[in-house]
Coordinates of C-alpha atoms in Angstrom, one line a residue:
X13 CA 57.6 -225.7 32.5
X14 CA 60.3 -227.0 34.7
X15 CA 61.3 -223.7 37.2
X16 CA 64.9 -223.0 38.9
X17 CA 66.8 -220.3 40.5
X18 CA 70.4 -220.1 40.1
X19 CA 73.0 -218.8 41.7
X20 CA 75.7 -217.5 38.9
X21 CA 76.5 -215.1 36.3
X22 CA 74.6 -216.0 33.6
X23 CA 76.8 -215.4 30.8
X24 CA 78.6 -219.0 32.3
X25 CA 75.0 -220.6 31.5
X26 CA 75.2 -223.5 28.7
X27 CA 71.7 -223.1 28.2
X28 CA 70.3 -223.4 24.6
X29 CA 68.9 -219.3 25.2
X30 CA 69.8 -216.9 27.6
X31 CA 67.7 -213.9 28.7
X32 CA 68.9 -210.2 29.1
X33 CA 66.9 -207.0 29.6
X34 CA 68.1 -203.2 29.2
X35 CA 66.2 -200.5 29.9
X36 CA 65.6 -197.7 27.0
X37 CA 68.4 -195.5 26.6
X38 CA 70.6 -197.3 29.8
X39 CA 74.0 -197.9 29.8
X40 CA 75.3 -201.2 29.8
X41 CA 76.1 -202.3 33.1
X42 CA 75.7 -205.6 35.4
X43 CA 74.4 -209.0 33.1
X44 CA 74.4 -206.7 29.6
X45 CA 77.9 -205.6 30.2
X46 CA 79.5 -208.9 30.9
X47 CA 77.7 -210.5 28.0
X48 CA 78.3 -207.5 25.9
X49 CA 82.2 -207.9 26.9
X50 CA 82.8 -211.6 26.0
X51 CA 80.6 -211.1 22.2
X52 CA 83.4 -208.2 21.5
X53 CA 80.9 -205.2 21.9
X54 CA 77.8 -207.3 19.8
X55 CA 75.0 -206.0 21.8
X56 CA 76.4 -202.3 22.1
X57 CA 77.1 -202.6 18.1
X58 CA 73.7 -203.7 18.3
X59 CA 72.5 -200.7 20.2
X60 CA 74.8 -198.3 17.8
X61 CA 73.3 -199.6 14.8
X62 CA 69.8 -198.8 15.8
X63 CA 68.4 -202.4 15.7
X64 CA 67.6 -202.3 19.2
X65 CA 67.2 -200.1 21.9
X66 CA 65.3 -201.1 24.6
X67 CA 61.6 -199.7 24.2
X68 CA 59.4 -202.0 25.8
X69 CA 59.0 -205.5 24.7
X70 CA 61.6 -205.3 21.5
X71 CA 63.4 -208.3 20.9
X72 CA 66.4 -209.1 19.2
X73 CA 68.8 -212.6 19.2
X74 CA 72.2 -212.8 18.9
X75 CA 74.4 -215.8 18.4
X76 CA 77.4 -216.0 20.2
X77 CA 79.5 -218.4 18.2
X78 CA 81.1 -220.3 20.9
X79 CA 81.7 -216.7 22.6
X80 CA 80.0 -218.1 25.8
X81 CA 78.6 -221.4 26.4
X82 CA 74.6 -220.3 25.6
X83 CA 74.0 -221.1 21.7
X84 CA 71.6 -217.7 21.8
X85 CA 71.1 -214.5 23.6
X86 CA 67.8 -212.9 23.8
X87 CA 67.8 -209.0 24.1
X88 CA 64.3 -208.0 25.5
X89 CA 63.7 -204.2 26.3
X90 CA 61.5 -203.0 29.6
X91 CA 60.8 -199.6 28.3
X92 CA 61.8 -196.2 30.0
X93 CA 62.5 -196.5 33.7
X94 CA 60.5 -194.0 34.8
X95 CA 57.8 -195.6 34.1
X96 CA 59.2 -199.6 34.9
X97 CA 56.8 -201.6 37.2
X98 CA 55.8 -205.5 38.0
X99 CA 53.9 -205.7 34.9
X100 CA 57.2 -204.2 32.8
X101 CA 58.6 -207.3 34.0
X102 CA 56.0 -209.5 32.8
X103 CA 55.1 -208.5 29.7
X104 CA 59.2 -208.5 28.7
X105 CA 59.3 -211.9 30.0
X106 CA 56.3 -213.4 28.3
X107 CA 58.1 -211.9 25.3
X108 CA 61.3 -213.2 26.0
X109 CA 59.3 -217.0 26.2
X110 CA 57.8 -216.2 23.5
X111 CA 60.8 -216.0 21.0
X112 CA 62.5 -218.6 22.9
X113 CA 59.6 -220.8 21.6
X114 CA 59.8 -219.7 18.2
X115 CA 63.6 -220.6 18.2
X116 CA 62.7 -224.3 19.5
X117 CA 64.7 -223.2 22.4
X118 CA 64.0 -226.3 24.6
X119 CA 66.6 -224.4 28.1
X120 CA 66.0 -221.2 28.8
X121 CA 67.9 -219.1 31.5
X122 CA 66.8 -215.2 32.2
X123 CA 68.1 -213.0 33.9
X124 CA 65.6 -211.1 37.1
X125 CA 64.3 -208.3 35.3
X126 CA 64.5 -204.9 37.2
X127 CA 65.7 -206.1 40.1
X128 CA 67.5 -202.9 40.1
X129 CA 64.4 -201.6 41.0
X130 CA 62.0 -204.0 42.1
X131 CA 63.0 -206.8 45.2
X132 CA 64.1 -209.8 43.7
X133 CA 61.3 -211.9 45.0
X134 CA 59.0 -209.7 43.2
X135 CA 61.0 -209.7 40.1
X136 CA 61.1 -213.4 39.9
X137 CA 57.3 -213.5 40.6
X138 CA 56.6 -211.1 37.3
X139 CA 59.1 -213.2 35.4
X140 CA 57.5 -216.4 36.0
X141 CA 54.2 -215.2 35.6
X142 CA 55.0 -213.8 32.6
X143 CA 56.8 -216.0 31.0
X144 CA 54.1 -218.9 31.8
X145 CA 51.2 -216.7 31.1
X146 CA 52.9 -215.8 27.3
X147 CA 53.8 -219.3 26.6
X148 CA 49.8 -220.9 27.6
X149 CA 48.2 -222.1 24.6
X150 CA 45.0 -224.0 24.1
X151 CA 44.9 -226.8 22.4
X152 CA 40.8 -227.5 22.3
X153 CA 39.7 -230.2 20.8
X154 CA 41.5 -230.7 17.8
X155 CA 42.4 -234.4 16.8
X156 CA 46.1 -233.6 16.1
X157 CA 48.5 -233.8 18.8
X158 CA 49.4 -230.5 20.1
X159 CA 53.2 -228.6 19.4
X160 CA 56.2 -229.7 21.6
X161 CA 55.8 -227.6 24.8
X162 CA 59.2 -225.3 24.9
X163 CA 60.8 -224.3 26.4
X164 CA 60.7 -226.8 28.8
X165 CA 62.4 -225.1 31.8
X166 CA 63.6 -222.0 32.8
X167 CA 66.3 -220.9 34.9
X168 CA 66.2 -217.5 37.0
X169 CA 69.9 -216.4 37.5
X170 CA 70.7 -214.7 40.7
X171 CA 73.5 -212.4 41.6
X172 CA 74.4 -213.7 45.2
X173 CA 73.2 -216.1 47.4
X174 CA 70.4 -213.7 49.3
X175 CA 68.7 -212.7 46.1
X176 CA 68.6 -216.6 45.0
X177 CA 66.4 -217.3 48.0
X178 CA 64.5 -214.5 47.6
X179 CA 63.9 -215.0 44.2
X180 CA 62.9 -219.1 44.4
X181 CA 60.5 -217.9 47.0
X182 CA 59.0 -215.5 44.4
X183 CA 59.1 -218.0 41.3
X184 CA 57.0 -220.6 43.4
X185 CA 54.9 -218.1 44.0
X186 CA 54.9 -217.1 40.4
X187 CA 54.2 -220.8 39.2
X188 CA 51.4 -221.2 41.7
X189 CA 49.7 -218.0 40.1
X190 CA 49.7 -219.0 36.9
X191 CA 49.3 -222.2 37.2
X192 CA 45.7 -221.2 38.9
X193 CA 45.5 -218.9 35.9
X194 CA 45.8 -221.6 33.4
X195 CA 43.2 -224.0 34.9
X196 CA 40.8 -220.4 34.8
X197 CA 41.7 -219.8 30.4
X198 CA 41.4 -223.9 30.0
X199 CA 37.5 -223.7 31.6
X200 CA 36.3 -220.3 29.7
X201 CA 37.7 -221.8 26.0
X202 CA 36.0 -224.9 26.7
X203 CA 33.2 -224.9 24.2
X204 CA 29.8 -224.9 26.0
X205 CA 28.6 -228.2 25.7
X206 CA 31.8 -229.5 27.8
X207 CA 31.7 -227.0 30.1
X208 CA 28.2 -227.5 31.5
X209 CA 27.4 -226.6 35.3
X210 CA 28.0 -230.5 36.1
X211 CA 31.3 -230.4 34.3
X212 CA 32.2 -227.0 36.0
X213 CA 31.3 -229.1 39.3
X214 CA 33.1 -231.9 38.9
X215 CA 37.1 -229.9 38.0
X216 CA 36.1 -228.3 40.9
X217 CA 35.9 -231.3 42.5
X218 CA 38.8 -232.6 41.3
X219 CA 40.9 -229.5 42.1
X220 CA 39.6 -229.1 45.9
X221 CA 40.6 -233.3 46.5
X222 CA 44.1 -232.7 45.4
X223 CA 44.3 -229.2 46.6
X224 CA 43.2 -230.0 50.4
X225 CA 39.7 -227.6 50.1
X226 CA 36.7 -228.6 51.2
X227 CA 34.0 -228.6 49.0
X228 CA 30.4 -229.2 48.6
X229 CA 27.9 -229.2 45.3
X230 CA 24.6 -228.2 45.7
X231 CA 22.3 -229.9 43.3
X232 CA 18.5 -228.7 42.2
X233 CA 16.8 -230.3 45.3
X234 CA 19.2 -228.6 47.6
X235 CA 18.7 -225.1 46.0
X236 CA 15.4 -225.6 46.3
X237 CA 15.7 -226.7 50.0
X238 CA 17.6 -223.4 50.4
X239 CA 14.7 -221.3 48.9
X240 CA 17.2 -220.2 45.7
X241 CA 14.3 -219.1 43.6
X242 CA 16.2 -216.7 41.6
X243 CA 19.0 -219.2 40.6
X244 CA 16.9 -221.8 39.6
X245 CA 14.5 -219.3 37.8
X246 CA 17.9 -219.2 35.5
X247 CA 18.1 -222.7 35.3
X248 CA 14.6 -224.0 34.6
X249 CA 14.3 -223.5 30.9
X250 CA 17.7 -225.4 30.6
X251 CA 17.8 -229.1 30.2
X252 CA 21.4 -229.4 31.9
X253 CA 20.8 -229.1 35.5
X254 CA 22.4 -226.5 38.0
X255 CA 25.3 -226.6 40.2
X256 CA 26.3 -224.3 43.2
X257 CA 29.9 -224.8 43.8
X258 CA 31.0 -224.1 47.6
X259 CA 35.1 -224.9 48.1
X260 CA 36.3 -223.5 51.7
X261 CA 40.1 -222.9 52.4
X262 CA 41.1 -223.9 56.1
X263 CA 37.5 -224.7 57.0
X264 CA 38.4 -226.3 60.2
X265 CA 39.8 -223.4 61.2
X266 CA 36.8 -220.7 60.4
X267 CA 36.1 -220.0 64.2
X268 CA 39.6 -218.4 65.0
X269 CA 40.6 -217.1 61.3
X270 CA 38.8 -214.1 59.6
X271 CA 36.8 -215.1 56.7
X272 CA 36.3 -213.8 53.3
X273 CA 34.3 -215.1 50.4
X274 CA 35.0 -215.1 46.7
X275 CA 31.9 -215.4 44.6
X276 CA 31.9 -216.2 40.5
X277 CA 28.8 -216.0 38.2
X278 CA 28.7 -219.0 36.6
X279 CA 26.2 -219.1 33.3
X280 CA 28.0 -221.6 31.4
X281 CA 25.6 -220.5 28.4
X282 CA 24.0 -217.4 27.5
X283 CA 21.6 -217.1 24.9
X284 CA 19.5 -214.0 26.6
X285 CA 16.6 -216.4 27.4
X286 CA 13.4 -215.2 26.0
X287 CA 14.8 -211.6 25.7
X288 CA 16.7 -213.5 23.2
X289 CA 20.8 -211.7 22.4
X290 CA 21.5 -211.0 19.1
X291 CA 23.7 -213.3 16.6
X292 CA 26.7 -211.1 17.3
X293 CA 25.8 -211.0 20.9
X294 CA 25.5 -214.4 22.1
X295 CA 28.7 -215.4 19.5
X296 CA 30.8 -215.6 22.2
X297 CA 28.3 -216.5 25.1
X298 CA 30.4 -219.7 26.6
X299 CA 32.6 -217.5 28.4
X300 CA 29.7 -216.0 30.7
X301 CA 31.1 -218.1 33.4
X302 CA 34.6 -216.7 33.4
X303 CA 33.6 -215.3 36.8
X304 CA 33.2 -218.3 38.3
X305 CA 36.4 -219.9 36.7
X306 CA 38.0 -216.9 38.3
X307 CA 37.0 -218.1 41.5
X308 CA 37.8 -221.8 41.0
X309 CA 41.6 -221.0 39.9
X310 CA 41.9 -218.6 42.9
X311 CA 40.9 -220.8 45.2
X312 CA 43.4 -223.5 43.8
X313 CA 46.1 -220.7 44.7
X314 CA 44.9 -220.0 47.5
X315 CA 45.1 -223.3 49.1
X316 CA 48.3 -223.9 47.5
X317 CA 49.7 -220.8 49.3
X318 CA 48.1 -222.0 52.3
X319 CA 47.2 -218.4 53.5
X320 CA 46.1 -217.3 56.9
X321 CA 42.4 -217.0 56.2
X322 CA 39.1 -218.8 56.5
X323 CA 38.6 -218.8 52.5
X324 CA 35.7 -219.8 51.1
X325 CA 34.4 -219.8 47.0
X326 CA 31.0 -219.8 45.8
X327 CA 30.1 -220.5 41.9
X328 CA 26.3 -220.9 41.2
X329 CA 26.4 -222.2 37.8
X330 CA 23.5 -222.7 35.3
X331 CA 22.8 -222.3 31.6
X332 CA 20.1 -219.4 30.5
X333 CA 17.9 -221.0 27.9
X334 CA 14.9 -220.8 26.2
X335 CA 12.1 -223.4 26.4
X336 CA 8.8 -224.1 27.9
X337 CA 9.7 -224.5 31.3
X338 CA 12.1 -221.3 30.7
X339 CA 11.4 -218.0 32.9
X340 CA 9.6 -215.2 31.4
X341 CA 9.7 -211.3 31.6
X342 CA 7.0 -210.2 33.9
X343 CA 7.2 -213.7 36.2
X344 CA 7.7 -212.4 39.6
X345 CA 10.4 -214.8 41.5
X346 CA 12.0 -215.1 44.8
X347 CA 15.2 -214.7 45.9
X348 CA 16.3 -217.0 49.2
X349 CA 16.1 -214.1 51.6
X350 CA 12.8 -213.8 50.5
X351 CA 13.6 -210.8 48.2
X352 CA 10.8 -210.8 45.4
X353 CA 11.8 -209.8 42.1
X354 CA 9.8 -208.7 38.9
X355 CA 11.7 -210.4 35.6
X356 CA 12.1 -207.1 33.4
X357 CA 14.4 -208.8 31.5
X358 CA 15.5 -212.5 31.3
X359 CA 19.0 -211.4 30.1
X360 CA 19.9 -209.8 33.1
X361 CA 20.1 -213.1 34.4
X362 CA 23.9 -213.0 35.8
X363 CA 22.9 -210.7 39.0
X364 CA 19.8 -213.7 39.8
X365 CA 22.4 -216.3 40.3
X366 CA 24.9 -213.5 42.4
X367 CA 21.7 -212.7 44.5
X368 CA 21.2 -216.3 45.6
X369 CA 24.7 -216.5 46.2
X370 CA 25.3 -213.6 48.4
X371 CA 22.6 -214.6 50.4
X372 CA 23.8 -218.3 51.3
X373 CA 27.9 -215.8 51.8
X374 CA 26.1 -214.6 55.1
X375 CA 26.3 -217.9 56.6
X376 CA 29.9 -218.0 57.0
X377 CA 30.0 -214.3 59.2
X378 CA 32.5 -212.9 56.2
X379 CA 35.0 -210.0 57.1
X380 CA 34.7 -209.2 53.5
X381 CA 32.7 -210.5 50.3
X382 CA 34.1 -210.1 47.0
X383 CA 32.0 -211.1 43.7
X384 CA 33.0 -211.5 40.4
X385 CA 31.4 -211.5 37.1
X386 CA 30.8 -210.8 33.5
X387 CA 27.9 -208.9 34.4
X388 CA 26.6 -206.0 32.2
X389 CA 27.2 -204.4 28.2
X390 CA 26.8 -201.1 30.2
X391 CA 30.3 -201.5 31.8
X392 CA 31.6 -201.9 28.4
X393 CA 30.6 -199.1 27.3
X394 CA 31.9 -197.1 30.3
X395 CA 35.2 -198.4 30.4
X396 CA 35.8 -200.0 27.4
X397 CA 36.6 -203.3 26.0
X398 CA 39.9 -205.4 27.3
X399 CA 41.1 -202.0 29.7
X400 CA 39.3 -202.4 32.8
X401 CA 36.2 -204.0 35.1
X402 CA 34.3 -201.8 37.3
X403 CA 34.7 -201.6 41.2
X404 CA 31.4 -201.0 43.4
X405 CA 31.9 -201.2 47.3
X406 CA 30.0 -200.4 50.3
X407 CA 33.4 -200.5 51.9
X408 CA 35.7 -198.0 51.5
X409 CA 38.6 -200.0 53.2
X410 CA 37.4 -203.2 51.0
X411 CA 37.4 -201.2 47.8
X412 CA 41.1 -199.7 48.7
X413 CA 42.3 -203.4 49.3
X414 CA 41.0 -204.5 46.1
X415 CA 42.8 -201.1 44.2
X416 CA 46.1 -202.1 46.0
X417 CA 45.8 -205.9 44.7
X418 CA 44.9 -204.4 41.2
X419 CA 48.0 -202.1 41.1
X420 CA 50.1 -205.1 41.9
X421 CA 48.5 -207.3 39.3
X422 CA 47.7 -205.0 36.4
X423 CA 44.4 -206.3 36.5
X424 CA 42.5 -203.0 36.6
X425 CA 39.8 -201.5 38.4
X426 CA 38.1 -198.6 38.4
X427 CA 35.5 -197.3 40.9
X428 CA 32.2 -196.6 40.0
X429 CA 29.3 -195.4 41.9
X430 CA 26.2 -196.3 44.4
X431 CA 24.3 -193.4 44.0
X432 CA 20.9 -193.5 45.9
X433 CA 19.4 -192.7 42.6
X434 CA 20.0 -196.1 41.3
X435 CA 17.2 -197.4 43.7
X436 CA 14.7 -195.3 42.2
X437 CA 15.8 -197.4 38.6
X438 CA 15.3 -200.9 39.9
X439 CA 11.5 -200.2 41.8
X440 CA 9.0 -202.6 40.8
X441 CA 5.2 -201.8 41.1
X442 CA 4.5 -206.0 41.9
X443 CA 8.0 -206.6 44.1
X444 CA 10.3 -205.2 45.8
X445 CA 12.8 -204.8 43.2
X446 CA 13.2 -205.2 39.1
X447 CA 15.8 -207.4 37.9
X448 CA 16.8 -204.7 35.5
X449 CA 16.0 -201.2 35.3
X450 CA 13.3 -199.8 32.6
X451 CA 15.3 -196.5 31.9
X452 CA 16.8 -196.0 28.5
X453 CA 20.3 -195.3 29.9
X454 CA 20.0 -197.2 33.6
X455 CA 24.1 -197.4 33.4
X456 CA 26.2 -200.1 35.0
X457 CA 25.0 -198.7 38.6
X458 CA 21.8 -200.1 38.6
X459 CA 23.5 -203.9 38.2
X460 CA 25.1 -203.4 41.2
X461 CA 22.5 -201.6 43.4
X462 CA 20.7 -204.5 42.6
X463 CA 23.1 -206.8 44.2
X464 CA 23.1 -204.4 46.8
X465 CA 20.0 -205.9 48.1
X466 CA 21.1 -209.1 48.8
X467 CA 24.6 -208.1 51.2
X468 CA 24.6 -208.0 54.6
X469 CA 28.2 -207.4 55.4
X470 CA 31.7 -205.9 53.7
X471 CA 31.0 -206.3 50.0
X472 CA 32.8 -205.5 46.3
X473 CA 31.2 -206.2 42.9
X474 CA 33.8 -206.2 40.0
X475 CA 32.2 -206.2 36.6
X476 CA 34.7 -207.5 34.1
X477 CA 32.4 -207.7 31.2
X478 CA 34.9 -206.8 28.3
X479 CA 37.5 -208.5 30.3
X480 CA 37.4 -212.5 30.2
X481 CA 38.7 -212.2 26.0
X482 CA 41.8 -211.3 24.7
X483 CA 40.4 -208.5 22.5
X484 CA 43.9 -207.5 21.0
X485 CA 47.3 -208.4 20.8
X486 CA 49.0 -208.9 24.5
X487 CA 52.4 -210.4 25.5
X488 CA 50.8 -212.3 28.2
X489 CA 47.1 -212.6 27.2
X490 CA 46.3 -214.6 23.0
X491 CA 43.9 -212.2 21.4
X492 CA 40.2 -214.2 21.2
X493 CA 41.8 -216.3 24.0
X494 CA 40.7 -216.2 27.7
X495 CA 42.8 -213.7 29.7
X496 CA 41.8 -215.2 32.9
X497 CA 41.1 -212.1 34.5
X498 CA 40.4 -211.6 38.3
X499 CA 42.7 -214.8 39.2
X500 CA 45.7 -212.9 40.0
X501 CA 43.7 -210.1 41.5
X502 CA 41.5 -212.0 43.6
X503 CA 45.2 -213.8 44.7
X504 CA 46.6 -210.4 45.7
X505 CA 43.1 -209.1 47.4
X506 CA 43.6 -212.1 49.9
X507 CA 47.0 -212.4 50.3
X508 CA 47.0 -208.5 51.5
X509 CA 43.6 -208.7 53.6
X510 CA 44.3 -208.0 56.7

């Protein structure tokens, strides 16, 4: 969608929909009043009548009948104002697109939501987001050409000529974010047999050469150069061959900018291996990477925002399969830093690939390590499916970076945990560590003490198993869609990281 801020009252726009928002229970005032004024008193009648009145996300269209140039106006409400924030603002305008699509509106001008109480560079960030983010759609595979993509451009209106540059500085932003987040949904709905580790590779190939990253793909010989017995433990029983993604943002510059490191687990396929998932539980296995999709659309951003930081992304990818050469509980395996591990369970496989992976981070001296992954059903069960991912840190001033970028993004977190008891779960009596604990109830703590083992520096785990799928009806996110979680967080984290 074609993106433009304006400078202009927008009830002079000729575009085929305009955009206005009204708080629950607020007067008419600013946009809303002018509009309201040259209808005759529609949108107050409206508000009278008790069609609409403002709760967050309503919609209602009026047509102004040669009233004012637009041929519609959208009403979208932002809920009470007490409790108005970025996320208000997105969800009303992925709303607001929303309709606008449903009404084949091909021109769409919006007003900044909130700007009342939010700066307008923010505001038009949220908008965009939002109103990209409700609009994506995924077309798949399907032989019929996909639906006309409306509206096809979008107009921010802005009250003077400060908040206009303000506010195009925010909608580039805006675009760049969900444009990283759309590349992230396109990879986890790709059906598994696309998206192999080689195919994961090769977009993130494609994306660091037109993006300006560096990047380097590991293959099997290299792994095992490097020692990465626990990755390629993973991969053996698989017939597609692993990858281990490596895209660095300003890597000429790593000696005089701090560095932080972004790491995705990347199982492209999950069946459980030989500690084989149910029916139910591998239905939805493809998107067992989202992690390390997370990672690769971050990175896009992050080089497109060209910020002031040695970046680097990791994304080990393999499938976990079962066949002769597959790996087998009890096999005792070794990590690259020469960690061994006993196999308790095959399907605890994520955290073998993150091990490998935050071993080879140390290389690059990070400031801070972030990793990312669809990691454990014990997270699920703590914090629920589609609310939030868990947060484990050795760092308390990582940890409180990563809750600031999450407040900013909605993407939630919530911290859980290191207690020294989970070392006591993950002792082996053959190596130095399980790959999952034996207890009955080990919780989502024992996951990450696990990774634990392999950091050497600053270091956050996010699990955002429950988060990667749409599990009900969002403005922004299709239900049994991607959501793209972690790509606007991870955004945030390093754009703040000081």
């Amino acid at each position: 969608m074609q993106i433009e801020v304006l400078y202009g009252p927008i009830q002079a726009s000729d575009a085929d929909g305009i955009v206005l928002s009204l708080f629950e229970g607020a007067p008419l005032e600013g946009a809303v009043k002018a509009v309201d004024e040259a209808l005759g008193g529609a949108v107050a009648g409206l508000i009278a009548s008790g069609d609409f009145g403002g709760k967050a996300q309503q919609i209602a269209v009026l047509y102004p009948r040669g009233a004012i140039p637009a041929r519609r106006v959208i009403l979208v409400g932002l809920g009470a104002a007490e409790t108005f924030d970025a996320d208000a603002v997105r969800q009303a305008a992925a709303v607001a697109a929303k309709k606008a699509r449903e009404l084949q509106v091909s021109r769409l001008a919006s007003v900044l939501h909130g700007t009342g109480k939010l700066p307008a560079e923010q505001a038009a960030q949220a908008t965009v987001e939002g109103s990209e983010l409700g609009l994506y759609s995924y077309h798949g595979q399907k032989t019929a050409p996909p639906p006309p993509a409306l509206p096809q451009s979008l107009e921010l209106m802005a009250s003077d000529e400060a908040e206009m540059a303000a506010a195009a500085e925010g909608a580039a932003r805006g675009q760049v974010v969900a444009t990283a987040v759309a590349l992230t949904r396109d990879l986890v709905n790709l059906p598994p047999n696309i998206c192999t580790p080689a195919y994961l590779a090769q977009v993130a190939v494609e994306m660091a050469q037109q993006s300006g990253l560096r990047v380097e793909v590991l293959e099997r010989k290299q792994m095992e150069a490097l020692k990465m017995g626990a990755l390629l433990a993973v991969a053996q029983g698989s017939d597609t061959p692993p990858r281990f993604i490596v895209l660095e943002h300003n890597a000429d510059r790593a000696a005089d900018l701090k560095t932080v490191v972004l790491v995705g687990k990347g199982v492209t396929f999950d069946t459980g291996g030989y500690d084989l998932k149910t029916r139910e539980g591998m239905a939805n296995m493809k998107v067992d990477m989202a992690g390390a999709a997370a990672v690769i659309g971050a990175m896009q951003a992050v080089a497109a925002l060209d910020l002031p930081l040695h970046v680097v992304g990791l994304a080990p990818a393999a499938d976990n399969m079962i066949g002769s050469r597959a790996y087998r509980p009890q096999e005792v395996i070794t990590a690259s830093n020469g960690t061994t591990i006993e196999v308790v369970s095959t399907d605890a496989e994520g955290r073998l690939l993150l091990a490998d992976a935050l071993v080879y981070a140390a290389r690059f001296q990070p400031a801070a390590v972030v990793d990312i992954a669809t990691l454990t059903g014990a997270c699920m069960t703590a914090l629920g499916v589609g609310v939030a991912a868990g947060l484990f840190s050795n760092d308390d001033a990582l940890r409180d970076a990563l809750l600031a970028a999450s407040a900013r993004t909605a993407e939630r977190l919530w911290p859980l945990p290191l207690f020294p008891e989970y070392e006591k779960m993950i002792e082996s009596d053959t190596a130095d560590v399980v790959n999952s604990s034996r207890e009955k109830f080990p919780g989502v703590g024992a996951s990450a003490t696990f990774l634990k083992r392999f950091v050497s520096y600053p270091w956050a785990h996010i699990d955002m198993a429950g988060m990667a799928v749409g599990e009900k009806e969002h403005p922004y996110i299709a239900r049994g869609k991607a959501s793209g979680f972690g790509v606007r967080l991870l955004i945030e984290f390093v754009r703040g990281w000081q």
